[in-house]
Amino acid sequence: MAFNAHLLDGMIIFVEVVNSGSFTKAADSSGHSTSYISKEINKLEERLGVRLLHRTTRSLSLTSEGEIYFQQCQQLLFDAEQAELAMTGGQVEPRGLLRISCPISLGISRVRPVVAKYMAQYPEVNLELDLNDRRVDMVAEGFDLLIRASANIEDSSLICRPIFQSHSITLASPEYLKRYGTPSHPSDLANHRCISYSNLKTPNVWQFTDQDNQHHSVQVQSKVLTNSSEMELGLCLAGQGITRLPKFNLGSEIGRGLLIPLFTDFKLQTINVYMMYPSRKHMSSKVRSFIDFILHELGDSADRK
């Protein structure tokens, strides 16, 4: 390889811009001016011959080339930090900011207790927990780890690591069933008020599997379409319709008779709970420690809910 004294120029600034989400924040954290940050990024893009960032006055995101370069830069900087720690005798102890995105209900019901234990064991790690039910761009939004729950694990370039399995239950309140009647077969749902989760690819198509492994797809009429499982649960409890929820979203509602499971002669739909993170040969100790910790606390905990 020919000698190139400028090979690493702008790399640290670029990574800081992506991680902080803006030129202004990168300038604050690095002690430089915003104009300096902008010039360094422009010089880097000019040297590489590609645009790394889409930038407007309100938003900043990586281009496809920028995503590839960002992953490589992160790995190089991580390796450099590890090399310096090895030379100075430093311990590779989990530390720094760990950014995690997780669905709201899953975060509150299952992840929150794990986080409390993790923080007690690793006091040098600061956590930023983004609880939301939307689809996120892990690289563009700077997350270290995603926790997700779905019937089918996403086809992604990220590593998908299963944590545990839960199941989806079709539910209604006694008040609703008294007023509108109890459906005896999933096909009856076409004539009922349904509360559907809008973040699904086909929220108005509910899938069922009978004991003979025959699949039934039912087109429902959603009286309410919402992106909040908490709203689904609340409206179902209020007698406003039939809904489907993962078991981990429920407390004692079934045991107390507040909600009635329907179609109990059909198989329960599996819900996979899993982590997603970049496919890198090495990862920081903070990410590795959290992955190991949550697998120890929640792994193989199917339906301990």
C-alpha angles and dihedrals in degrees: 000000000000117000112266116180092185098051095112098034112131095005097112092045091049093052091047091051091052094045094047095042098227144049091241095055091044089052091051094049095045097042094239132117122262090244090055091052091049092049092049092052091047091050091048093051091047092051093048093042094227138092110249101181137041104214134181131162089271108030144036126198139161124257117225089262089047092055091055093045092046093055091049092047092050091053093048093050092046091052090048091052091049091049091052092048090051092052095046095044093245121159116244090231121164107262142143133049118331114194117201132177119204138163112266101241094040090048094052098040102039114006099046096070090047091050091053091054092044093053091051091052097042107036094167092065119089115204130213108190116191107194110194141131097222131102111263134198102231097199098039092047094044101238121160095202139012125204114199141171125206142136090249125036109240121257099240144150086235123090111259113206116188116228104177143322128248132174136239118236128198108226144182135173122249088244092056093048092048091052101039104021132248117283111228097194133029089246088066089068089081086075097045138081107259131193110210135191109240098202091072118097091240106019094171094054113078118194125213134177122203127212090269090057091250111150122226122194114196124194104214130194105235111218086184128022113190140163092216123086088194089060091048091053094045095050092045091052088050090057096249099129152315119292142173121232137171114251091242089065091060133080123181096321094116095043091050092050094245092122130030122212113230132208093021089167089067125080118263115250112244118238116199118212111199147156125240126202138154118286099246129150090227131029134188119271091242092059094042093048093051093048091051092044097051092045089053093048100039107014116121089007094131110168096349081135 
